[in-house]
mmCIF file of C-alpha atoms in Angstrom:
data_model
loop_
_atom_site.group_PDB
_atom_site.id
_atom_site.type_symbol
_atom_site.label_atom_id
_atom_site.label_comp_id
_atom_site.label_asym_id
_atom_site.label_seq_id
_atom_site.Cartn_x
_atom_site.Cartn_y
_atom_site.Cartn_z
ATOM 1 C CA UNK A 79 0.000 0.000 0.000
ATOM 2 C CA UNK A 80 2.832 2.378 0.894
ATOM 3 C CA UNK A 81 4.488 1.651 -2.463
ATOM 4 C CA UNK A 82 1.251 2.511 -4.274
ATOM 5 C CA UNK A 83 0.898 5.767 -2.373
ATOM 6 C CA UNK A 84 4.542 6.622 -3.059
ATOM 7 C CA UNK A 85 4.097 5.838 -6.758
ATOM 8 C CA UNK A 86 0.991 8.041 -6.963
ATOM 9 C CA UNK A 87 2.748 10.873 -5.136
ATOM 10 C CA UNK A 88 5.732 10.730 -7.494
ATOM 11 C CA UNK A 89 3.419 10.560 -10.504
ATOM 12 C CA UNK A 90 1.411 13.570 -9.379
ATOM 13 C CA UNK A 91 4.619 15.493 -8.691
ATOM 14 C CA UNK A 92 5.891 14.647 -12.175
ATOM 15 C CA UNK A 93 2.622 15.806 -13.715
ATOM 16 C CA UNK A 94 2.808 19.083 -11.811
ATOM 17 C CA UNK A 95 6.310 19.655 -13.161
ATOM 18 C CA UNK A 96 5.135 18.995 -16.695
ATOM 19 C CA UNK A 97 2.557 21.708 -16.269
ATOM 20 C CA UNK A 98 5.242 24.267 -15.416
ATOM 21 C CA UNK A 99 7.747 26.071 -17.572
ATOM 22 C CA UNK A 100 10.847 23.890 -17.750
ATOM 23 C CA UNK A 101 13.752 26.261 -17.075
ATOM 24 C CA UNK A 102 16.830 24.122 -17.519
ATOM 25 C CA UNK A 103 19.902 24.381 -15.295
ATOM 26 C CA UNK A 104 22.349 24.741 -18.196
ATOM 27 C CA UNK A 105 24.678 27.414 -19.590
ATOM 28 C CA UNK A 106 23.866 29.726 -22.469
ATOM 29 C CA UNK A 107 26.010 27.717 -24.908
ATOM 30 C CA UNK A 108 24.439 24.475 -23.726
ATOM 31 C CA UNK A 109 20.993 25.988 -24.348
ATOM 32 C CA UNK A 110 21.972 26.851 -27.926
ATOM 33 C CA UNK A 111 23.238 23.319 -28.503
ATOM 34 C CA UNK A 112 20.101 21.759 -26.988
ATOM 35 C CA UNK A 113 17.863 23.960 -29.119
ATOM 36 C CA UNK A 114 19.722 22.931 -32.263
ATOM 37 C CA UNK A 115 19.419 19.254 -31.394
ATOM 38 C CA UNK A 116 15.724 19.485 -30.439
ATOM 39 C CA UNK A 117 14.851 21.819 -33.328
ATOM 40 C CA UNK A 118 13.590 24.493 -30.936
ATOM 41 C CA UNK A 119 14.254 28.143 -30.164
ATOM 42 C CA UNK A 120 15.863 29.506 -26.994
ATOM 43 C CA UNK A 121 13.818 31.499 -24.448
ATOM 44 C CA UNK A 122 15.895 33.549 -21.982
ATOM 45 C CA UNK A 123 14.468 35.102 -18.830
ATOM 46 C CA UNK A 124 16.886 37.850 -17.749
ATOM 47 C CA UNK A 125 16.248 38.588 -14.063
ATOM 48 C CA UNK A 126 17.881 39.907 -10.901
ATOM 49 C CA UNK A 127 17.572 38.785 -7.292
ATOM 50 C CA UNK A 128 16.007 42.113 -6.238
ATOM 51 C CA UNK A 129 13.422 42.377 -9.044
ATOM 52 C CA UNK A 130 9.823 42.138 -7.758
ATOM 53 C CA UNK A 131 8.134 41.573 -11.159
ATOM 54 C CA UNK A 132 10.714 38.825 -11.857
ATOM 55 C CA UNK A 133 9.629 36.990 -8.706
ATOM 56 C CA UNK A 134 5.974 37.484 -9.635
ATOM 57 C CA UNK A 135 6.577 35.826 -13.007
ATOM 58 C CA UNK A 136 8.478 32.964 -11.361
ATOM 59 C CA UNK A 137 5.862 32.362 -8.668
ATOM 60 C CA UNK A 138 2.622 33.061 -10.536
ATOM 61 C CA UNK A 139 2.963 32.964 -14.316
ATOM 62 C CA UNK A 140 5.611 30.429 -15.313
ATOM 63 C CA UNK A 141 3.946 27.693 -13.176
ATOM 64 C CA UNK A 142 0.695 28.062 -15.178
ATOM 65 C CA UNK A 143 -0.027 24.961 -17.233
ATOM 66 C CA UNK A 144 -0.931 26.851 -20.403
ATOM 67 C CA UNK A 145 2.261 28.928 -20.179
ATOM 68 C CA UNK A 146 4.407 25.862 -19.507
ATOM 69 C CA UNK A 147 2.803 23.870 -22.302
ATOM 70 C CA UNK A 148 3.408 26.686 -24.786
ATOM 71 C CA UNK A 149 7.010 27.518 -23.819
ATOM 72 C CA UNK A 150 8.175 23.928 -23.347
ATOM 73 C CA UNK A 151 6.891 22.932 -26.794
ATOM 74 C CA UNK A 152 8.690 25.736 -28.661
ATOM 75 C CA UNK A 153 11.742 26.638 -26.585
ATOM 76 C CA UNK A 154 14.696 25.515 -24.571
ATOM 77 C CA UNK A 155 14.091 27.804 -21.593
ATOM 78 C CA UNK A 156 16.821 29.224 -19.364
ATOM 79 C CA UNK A 157 16.980 31.799 -16.596
ATOM 80 C CA UNK A 158 19.988 34.127 -16.507
ATOM 81 C CA UNK A 159 20.810 36.316 -13.520
ATOM 82 C CA UNK A 160 21.958 39.542 -15.178
ATOM 83 C CA UNK A 161 24.307 40.296 -12.285
ATOM 84 C CA UNK A 162 26.088 36.972 -11.854
ATOM 85 C CA UNK A 163 28.270 34.557 -13.828
ATOM 86 C CA UNK A 164 27.790 34.874 -17.566
ATOM 87 C CA UNK A 165 24.787 37.146 -16.980
ATOM 88 C CA UNK A 166 26.416 40.625 -17.166
ATOM 89 C CA UNK A 167 28.114 39.910 -20.501
ATOM 90 C CA UNK A 168 24.953 38.397 -22.023
ATOM 91 C CA UNK A 169 22.760 41.216 -20.693
ATOM 92 C CA UNK A 170 25.117 43.723 -22.332
ATOM 93 C CA UNK A 171 25.133 41.780 -25.604
ATOM 94 C CA UNK A 172 21.332 41.700 -25.742
ATOM 95 C CA UNK A 173 20.995 45.302 -24.499
ATOM 96 C CA UNK A 174 18.960 44.373 -21.439
ATOM 97 C CA UNK A 175 18.145 47.551 -19.506
ATOM 98 C CA UNK A 176 15.130 46.565 -17.383
ATOM 99 C CA UNK A 177 13.905 43.464 -15.590
ATOM 100 C CA UNK A 178 12.463 41.090 -16.339
ATOM 101 C CA UNK A 179 13.452 41.076 -20.013
ATOM 102 C CA UNK A 180 12.586 38.062 -22.136
ATOM 103 C CA UNK A 181 14.604 37.226 -25.245
ATOM 104 C CA UNK A 182 13.786 34.617 -27.892
ATOM 105 C CA UNK A 183 16.607 33.589 -30.237
ATOM 106 C CA UNK A 184 17.369 30.919 -32.799
ATOM 107 C CA UNK A 185 20.139 28.358 -32.154
ATOM 108 C CA UNK A 186 22.434 30.541 -34.298
ATOM 109 C CA UNK A 187 21.653 33.530 -32.011
ATOM 110 C CA UNK A 188 19.337 35.499 -34.275
ATOM 111 C CA UNK A 189 17.059 37.647 -32.104
ATOM 112 C CA UNK A 190 13.377 36.975 -32.771
ATOM 113 C CA UNK A 191 11.864 38.782 -29.810
ATOM 114 C CA UNK A 192 12.687 41.168 -26.996
ATOM 115 C CA UNK A 193 9.909 41.641 -24.452
ATOM 116 C CA UNK A 194 10.283 43.847 -21.382
ATOM 117 C CA UNK A 195 8.149 43.522 -18.251
ATOM 118 C CA UNK A 196 5.905 40.890 -16.716
ATOM 119 C CA UNK A 197 2.186 40.306 -16.572
ATOM 120 C CA UNK A 198 -0.246 38.351 -14.401
ATOM 121 C CA UNK A 199 -2.224 37.182 -17.452
ATOM 122 C CA UNK A 200 -0.749 33.951 -18.788
ATOM 123 C CA UNK A 201 -2.800 33.970 -21.986
ATOM 124 C CA UNK A 202 -1.754 37.543 -22.779
ATOM 125 C CA UNK A 203 1.886 36.628 -22.154
ATOM 126 C CA UNK A 204 1.692 33.648 -24.518
ATOM 127 C CA UNK A 205 -0.141 35.664 -27.157
ATOM 128 C CA UNK A 206 2.427 38.447 -27.033
ATOM 129 C CA UNK A 207 5.357 36.043 -27.491
ATOM 130 C CA UNK A 208 3.593 34.205 -30.294
ATOM 131 C CA UNK A 209 2.993 37.449 -32.203
ATOM 132 C CA UNK A 210 6.582 38.596 -31.765
ATOM 133 C CA UNK A 211 8.227 35.392 -33.032
ATOM 134 C CA UNK A 212 5.844 34.621 -35.906
ATOM 135 C CA UNK A 213 6.521 36.594 -39.129
ATOM 136 C CA UNK A 214 2.943 35.866 -40.194
ATOM 137 C CA UNK A 215 1.734 37.849 -37.164
ATOM 138 C CA UNK A 216 3.479 41.171 -37.640
ATOM 139 C CA UNK A 217 1.023 44.104 -37.437
ATOM 140 C CA UNK A 218 1.296 44.676 -41.181
ATOM 141 C CA UNK A 219 0.813 41.015 -42.060
ATOM 142 C CA UNK A 220 -2.163 40.571 -39.711
ATOM 143 C CA UNK A 221 -3.852 43.667 -41.125
ATOM 144 C CA UNK A 222 -3.290 42.298 -44.622
ATOM 145 C CA UNK A 223 -4.717 38.907 -43.688
ATOM 146 C CA UNK A 224 -7.736 40.487 -41.988
ATOM 147 C CA UNK A 225 -8.509 42.886 -44.838
ATOM 148 C CA UNK A 226 -8.266 40.014 -47.332
ATOM 149 C CA UNK A 227 -11.174 38.360 -45.511
ATOM 150 C CA UNK A 228 -9.427 35.748 -43.365
ATOM 151 C CA UNK A 229 -11.474 34.939 -40.264
ATOM 152 C CA UNK A 230 -9.690 32.197 -38.359
ATOM 153 C CA UNK A 231 -9.437 31.796 -34.595
ATOM 154 C CA UNK A 232 -5.648 32.061 -34.849
ATOM 155 C CA UNK A 233 -5.769 35.411 -36.652
ATOM 156 C CA UNK A 234 -8.577 37.002 -34.645
ATOM 157 C CA UNK A 235 -7.001 35.974 -31.333
ATOM 158 C CA UNK A 236 -3.609 37.388 -32.365
ATOM 159 C CA UNK A 237 -4.862 40.560 -34.079
ATOM 160 C CA UNK A 238 -7.325 41.519 -31.342
ATOM 161 C CA UNK A 239 -4.697 40.640 -28.725
ATOM 162 C CA UNK A 240 -2.236 43.028 -30.364
ATOM 163 C CA UNK A 241 -4.800 45.834 -30.206
ATOM 164 C CA UNK A 242 -5.428 45.101 -26.523
ATOM 165 C CA UNK A 243 -1.688 45.434 -25.841
ATOM 166 C CA UNK A 244 -1.707 48.808 -27.604
ATOM 167 C CA UNK A 245 -4.358 50.131 -25.197
ATOM 168 C CA UNK A 246 -1.771 50.607 -22.439
ATOM 169 C CA UNK A 247 1.287 51.124 -24.602
ATOM 170 C CA UNK A 248 1.582 54.786 -23.573
ATOM 171 C CA UNK A 249 0.913 56.591 -20.322
ATOM 172 C CA UNK A 250 -2.542 57.656 -21.491
ATOM 173 C CA UNK A 251 -4.677 54.558 -22.251
ATOM 174 C CA UNK A 252 -6.017 54.485 -25.810
ATOM 175 C CA UNK A 253 -9.483 52.996 -25.296
ATOM 176 C CA UNK A 254 -10.254 53.194 -29.011
ATOM 177 C CA UNK A 255 -7.898 50.214 -29.440
ATOM 178 C CA UNK A 256 -9.944 48.265 -26.907
ATOM 179 C CA UNK A 257 -13.142 49.129 -28.755
ATOM 180 C CA UNK A 258 -11.555 47.949 -32.013
ATOM 181 C CA UNK A 259 -10.483 44.651 -30.443
ATOM 182 C CA UNK A 260 -13.887 43.958 -28.884
ATOM 183 C CA UNK A 261 -15.717 44.831 -32.115
ATOM 184 C CA UNK A 262 -13.418 42.556 -34.101
ATOM 185 C CA UNK A 263 -14.127 39.662 -31.741
ATOM 186 C CA UNK A 264 -17.874 40.393 -31.674
ATOM 187 C CA UNK A 265 -18.025 40.414 -35.493
ATOM 188 C CA UNK A 266 -16.090 37.148 -35.586
ATOM 189 C CA UNK A 267 -18.387 35.607 -32.953
ATOM 190 C CA UNK A 268 -21.497 36.707 -34.857
ATOM 191 C CA UNK A 269 -20.236 34.911 -37.955
ATOM 192 C CA UNK A 270 -19.735 31.565 -36.207
ATOM 193 C CA UNK A 271 -22.152 28.651 -36.100
ATOM 194 C CA UNK A 272 -23.051 27.151 -32.723
ATOM 195 C CA UNK A 273 -20.688 24.216 -33.159
ATOM 196 C CA UNK A 274 -17.829 26.629 -33.915
ATOM 197 C CA UNK A 275 -18.669 28.869 -30.964
ATOM 198 C CA UNK A 276 -18.298 25.900 -28.641
ATOM 199 C CA UNK A 277 -14.974 24.716 -30.094
ATOM 200 C CA UNK A 278 -11.769 24.741 -28.066
ATOM 201 C CA UNK A 279 -9.993 27.030 -30.556
ATOM 202 C CA UNK A 280 -12.459 29.819 -29.719
ATOM 203 C CA UNK A 281 -11.989 29.715 -25.953
ATOM 204 C CA UNK A 282 -10.147 33.062 -26.164
ATOM 205 C CA UNK A 283 -13.447 34.794 -27.001
ATOM 206 C CA UNK A 284 -14.874 34.003 -23.584
ATOM 207 C CA UNK A 285 -11.758 34.223 -21.404
ATOM 208 C CA UNK A 286 -10.552 37.576 -22.754
ATOM 209 C CA UNK A 287 -13.453 39.423 -24.351
ATOM 210 C CA UNK A 288 -16.160 39.185 -21.711
ATOM 211 C CA UNK A 289 -16.375 41.790 -18.949
ATOM 212 C CA UNK A 290 -19.756 41.205 -17.301
ATOM 213 C CA UNK A 291 -22.290 38.380 -17.009
ATOM 214 C CA UNK A 292 -24.696 40.730 -18.820
ATOM 215 C CA UNK A 293 -22.544 40.840 -21.999
ATOM 216 C CA UNK A 294 -24.157 39.146 -24.992
ATOM 217 C CA UNK A 295 -21.197 36.793 -25.442
ATOM 218 C CA UNK A 296 -21.090 36.071 -21.697
ATOM 219 C CA UNK A 297 -24.800 35.273 -21.744
ATOM 220 C CA UNK A 298 -24.201 32.781 -24.553
ATOM 221 C CA UNK A 299 -21.364 31.230 -22.552
ATOM 222 C CA UNK A 300 -23.495 30.911 -19.421
ATOM 223 C CA UNK A 301 -26.497 29.480 -21.264
ATOM 224 C CA UNK A 302 -24.373 26.928 -23.138
ATOM 225 C CA UNK A 303 -21.823 26.204 -20.403
ATOM 226 C CA UNK A 304 -22.487 22.439 -20.486
ATOM 227 C CA UNK A 305 -22.116 22.185 -24.277
ATOM 228 C CA UNK A 306 -18.523 23.349 -24.660
ATOM 229 C CA UNK A 307 -15.749 20.970 -25.671
ATOM 230 C CA UNK A 308 -14.763 18.822 -22.645
ATOM 231 C CA UNK A 309 -11.204 20.171 -22.774
ATOM 232 C CA UNK A 310 -12.379 23.709 -21.947
ATOM 233 C CA UNK A 311 -15.312 23.017 -19.599
ATOM 234 C CA UNK A 312 -13.355 23.920 -16.455
ATOM 235 C CA UNK A 313 -11.981 27.105 -18.009
ATOM 236 C CA UNK A 314 -15.465 28.176 -19.068
ATOM 237 C CA UNK A 315 -16.824 27.657 -15.558
ATOM 238 C CA UNK A 316 -13.825 29.482 -14.084
ATOM 239 C CA UNK A 317 -14.479 32.448 -16.367
ATOM 240 C CA UNK A 318 -18.152 32.521 -15.423
ATOM 241 C CA UNK A 319 -17.126 32.519 -11.773
ATOM 242 C CA UNK A 320 -14.641 35.353 -12.372
ATOM 243 C CA UNK A 321 -17.283 37.507 -14.074
ATOM 244 C CA UNK A 322 -19.730 37.151 -11.195
ATOM 245 C CA UNK A 323 -16.962 37.722 -8.662
ATOM 246 C CA UNK A 324 -16.058 41.013 -10.359
ATOM 247 C CA UNK A 325 -19.710 42.026 -10.596
ATOM 248 C CA UNK A 326 -20.319 41.443 -6.887
ATOM 249 C CA UNK A 327 -17.114 43.372 -6.150
ATOM 250 C CA UNK A 328 -18.390 46.326 -8.171
ATOM 251 C CA UNK A 329 -21.496 46.488 -5.979
ATOM 252 C CA UNK A 330 -19.518 46.018 -2.759
ATOM 253 C CA UNK A 331 -17.112 48.854 -3.550
ATOM 254 C CA UNK A 332 -19.802 51.189 -4.928
ATOM 255 C CA UNK A 333 -18.094 51.631 -8.288
ATOM 256 C CA UNK A 334 -21.466 52.654 -9.690
ATOM 257 C CA UNK A 335 -24.701 53.899 -8.082
ATOM 258 C CA UNK A 336 -26.595 51.011 -6.502
ATOM 259 C CA UNK A 337 -29.252 49.541 -8.787
ATOM 260 C CA UNK A 338 -31.588 47.094 -7.063
ATOM 261 C CA UNK A 339 -32.801 45.431 -10.251
ATOM 262 C CA UNK A 340 -29.281 44.791 -11.588
ATOM 263 C CA UNK A 341 -28.161 43.554 -8.174
ATOM 264 C CA UNK A 342 -31.071 41.093 -7.999
ATOM 265 C CA UNK A 343 -30.075 39.669 -11.393
ATOM 266 C CA UNK A 344 -26.456 39.224 -10.302
ATOM 267 C CA UNK A 345 -27.366 37.608 -6.987
ATOM 268 C CA UNK A 346 -29.805 35.247 -8.695
ATOM 269 C CA UNK A 347 -27.096 34.268 -11.172
ATOM 270 C CA UNK A 348 -24.652 33.489 -8.369
ATOM 271 C CA UNK A 349 -27.189 31.349 -6.550
ATOM 272 C CA UNK A 350 -28.624 29.588 -9.622
ATOM 273 C CA UNK A 351 -25.165 28.658 -10.910
ATOM 274 C CA UNK A 352 -24.082 27.280 -7.536
ATOM 275 C CA UNK A 353 -21.262 29.801 -7.161
ATOM 276 C CA UNK A 354 -21.905 30.540 -3.480
ATOM 277 C CA UNK A 355 -19.959 27.511 -2.312
ATOM 278 C CA UNK A 356 -18.981 27.623 1.364
ATOM 279 C CA UNK A 357 -20.982 30.877 1.642
ATOM 280 C CA UNK A 358 -18.270 32.715 -0.295
ATOM 281 C CA UNK A 359 -20.658 35.565 -1.159
ATOM 282 C CA UNK A 360 -23.078 35.443 1.787
ATOM 283 C CA UNK A 361 -21.454 38.179 3.878
ATOM 284 C CA UNK A 362 -20.762 40.319 0.804
ATOM 285 C CA UNK A 363 -24.469 40.146 -0.069
ATOM 286 C CA UNK A 364 -25.348 41.432 3.424
ATOM 287 C CA UNK A 365 -22.951 44.345 2.986
ATOM 288 C CA UNK A 366 -24.284 45.232 -0.466
ATOM 289 C CA UNK A 367 -27.907 45.067 0.660
ATOM 290 C CA UNK A 368 -27.171 47.216 3.696
ATOM 291 C CA UNK A 369 -25.404 49.782 1.506
ATOM 292 C CA UNK A 370 -28.248 49.662 -1.025
ATOM 293 C CA UNK A 371 -30.760 50.491 1.729
ATOM 294 C CA UNK A 372 -29.104 53.894 2.014
ATOM 295 C CA UNK A 373 -28.597 54.029 5.793
ATOM 296 C CA UNK A 374 -24.860 54.668 6.019
ATOM 297 C CA UNK A 375 -24.920 54.712 9.815
ATOM 298 C CA UNK A 376 -26.299 51.147 9.800
ATOM 299 C CA UNK A 377 -23.791 50.176 7.089
ATOM 300 C CA UNK A 378 -20.911 51.467 9.227
ATOM 301 C CA UNK A 379 -22.207 49.423 12.145
ATOM 302 C CA UNK A 380 -22.201 46.346 9.918
ATOM 303 C CA UNK A 381 -18.579 47.073 8.953
ATOM 304 C CA UNK A 382 -17.593 47.280 12.603
ATOM 305 C CA UNK A 383 -19.309 43.983 13.429
ATOM 306 C CA UNK A 384 -18.828 41.784 10.351
ATOM 307 C CA UNK A 385 -15.931 43.146 8.270
ATOM 308 C CA UNK A 386 -13.724 40.215 9.330
ATOM 309 C CA UNK A 387 -16.321 37.765 8.000
ATOM 310 C CA UNK A 388 -15.792 38.927 4.406
ATOM 311 C CA UNK A 389 -13.485 36.723 2.342
ATOM 312 C CA UNK A 390 -9.934 38.067 2.082
ATOM 313 C CA UNK A 391 -10.320 39.385 -1.487
ATOM 314 C CA UNK A 392 -13.357 41.442 -0.620
ATOM 315 C CA UNK A 393 -11.961 42.668 2.693
ATOM 316 C CA UNK A 394 -8.998 44.340 1.039
ATOM 317 C CA UNK A 395 -11.060 45.645 -1.905
ATOM 318 C CA UNK A 396 -13.609 47.263 0.412
ATOM 319 C CA UNK A 397 -10.858 48.841 2.490
ATOM 320 C CA UNK A 398 -9.224 50.243 -0.655
ATOM 321 C CA UNK A 399 -12.581 51.828 -1.571
ATOM 322 C CA UNK A 400 -13.696 53.158 1.816
ATOM 323 C CA UNK A 401 -13.583 56.834 0.815
ATOM 324 C CA UNK A 402 -15.692 56.155 -2.258
ATOM 325 C CA UNK A 403 -18.221 54.015 -0.360
ATOM 326 C CA UNK A 404 -18.695 56.703 2.284
ATOM 327 C CA UNK A 405 -18.470 59.676 -0.080
ATOM 328 C CA UNK A 406 -22.090 60.720 0.516
ATOM 329 C CA UNK A 407 -22.218 59.886 4.224
ATOM 330 C CA UNK A 408 -22.551 62.625 6.855
ATOM 331 C CA UNK A 409 -19.491 63.818 8.784
ATOM 332 C CA UNK A 410 -20.314 61.725 11.853
ATOM 333 C CA UNK A 411 -20.313 58.505 9.839
ATOM 334 C CA UNK A 412 -17.157 59.548 7.982
ATOM 335 C CA UNK A 413 -15.397 60.001 11.336
ATOM 336 C CA UNK A 414 -16.462 56.482 12.346
ATOM 337 C CA UNK A 415 -15.161 55.177 9.028
ATOM 338 C CA UNK A 416 -11.823 56.941 9.547
ATOM 339 C CA UNK A 417 -11.577 55.558 13.081
ATOM 340 C CA UNK A 418 -12.292 52.068 11.745
ATOM 341 C CA UNK A 419 -9.435 52.386 9.262
ATOM 342 C CA UNK A 420 -7.017 53.538 11.954
ATOM 343 C CA UNK A 421 -7.899 50.540 14.112
ATOM 344 C CA UNK A 422 -7.344 48.241 11.128
ATOM 345 C CA UNK A 423 -3.792 49.414 10.380
ATOM 346 C CA UNK A 424 -2.295 46.867 12.798
ATOM 347 C CA UNK A 425 -3.479 43.976 10.617
ATOM 348 C CA UNK A 426 -2.152 45.392 7.308
ATOM 349 C CA UNK A 427 1.132 44.959 5.505
ATOM 350 C CA UNK A 428 3.171 48.004 4.469
ATOM 351 C CA UNK A 429 1.842 48.118 0.891
ATOM 352 C CA UNK A 430 -1.780 48.007 1.993
ATOM 353 C CA UNK A 431 -1.191 50.686 4.637
ATOM 354 C CA UNK A 432 0.169 53.020 1.950
ATOM 355 C CA UNK A 433 -2.970 52.741 -0.198
ATOM 356 C CA UNK A 434 -5.453 52.690 2.670
ATOM 357 C CA UNK A 435 -3.813 55.805 4.160
ATOM 358 C CA UNK A 436 -5.009 57.651 1.050
ATOM 359 C CA UNK A 437 -8.564 56.558 1.839
ATOM 360 C CA UNK A 438 -8.124 57.867 5.374
ATOM 361 C CA UNK A 439 -6.963 61.266 4.142
ATOM 362 C CA UNK A 440 -9.945 61.588 1.838
ATOM 363 C CA UNK A 441 -12.379 60.668 4.615
ATOM 364 C CA UNK A 442 -10.770 63.258 6.900
ATOM 365 C CA UNK A 443 -10.778 65.911 4.191
ATOM 366 C CA UNK A 444 -7.019 65.948 3.714
ATOM 367 C CA UNK A 445 -6.790 64.255 0.344
ATOM 368 C CA UNK A 446 -7.870 67.148 -1.858
#
């Protein structure tokens, strides 16, 4: 029995490794040789020991199965510390000036891609790399393919993804690029038959181009959630859960004026879809309904009594939005809210204190 358990444990561990990006413990020259032998490219992650975004990529993005599957299939992957060993010379050769910087090269050292900065979105990271290394996905080539009438999942995913990257390319977001991307995907979706809409190749439509359960595409996804290809069923349900989680958060943090009818629809969706597992939303619903009733004194009392019963995600989000939530409260309630924040500082880390302190200043009239 012990041998069986040990075998299963080792097997599960091996599977978990396969799902992660395989960064090999080899030198730069060994990576080039391996890539030549395996007929792959080389993916280099230039990092430093002090780089926060580098650690975020290592801990959160590279372990993602979809990221690992993509990178392991195309690349021999290596990490290079830009401040140690062969790192400084290689960083200079490839003109690395910020971290993390990701380089993709051929076995004969031709640079195919230089990408600076990390992201929490694994799909966006994959899409960005794919566009940068594929000559058929340059902006000019994709525009040409699109204008010639090509409407494939591969093209629409890449072309719309490029436009989404351009939204935040400069300091001032260009939301027209987002509108273009969403319209492109909507037009593509409208031209698909039901069987095509449910295919695995079109998963990107639902995971990237839905923002609310009320969206037309999201409604289609929710209605047909049990009809999708088995390979994407879990991802579809995860996306549905994410959309409702964001919608409940919007109500909790008062990002828009409270609307009872819209709230009822969202709550019904959560309950009907079985998303309130382990009462994940129960306390949040009480907070939203108290806020929606308009008695801010009673809402503040609820905060004082039940704030700790909110799940961790919603606790921090509400605290980050305190000034907005209490914007229309009278001065007495605002003072209670400010006092509540001060008493909560002891349980916060340094980063949270910095942001919540801004909420405190606004409540006390010092943030203007």
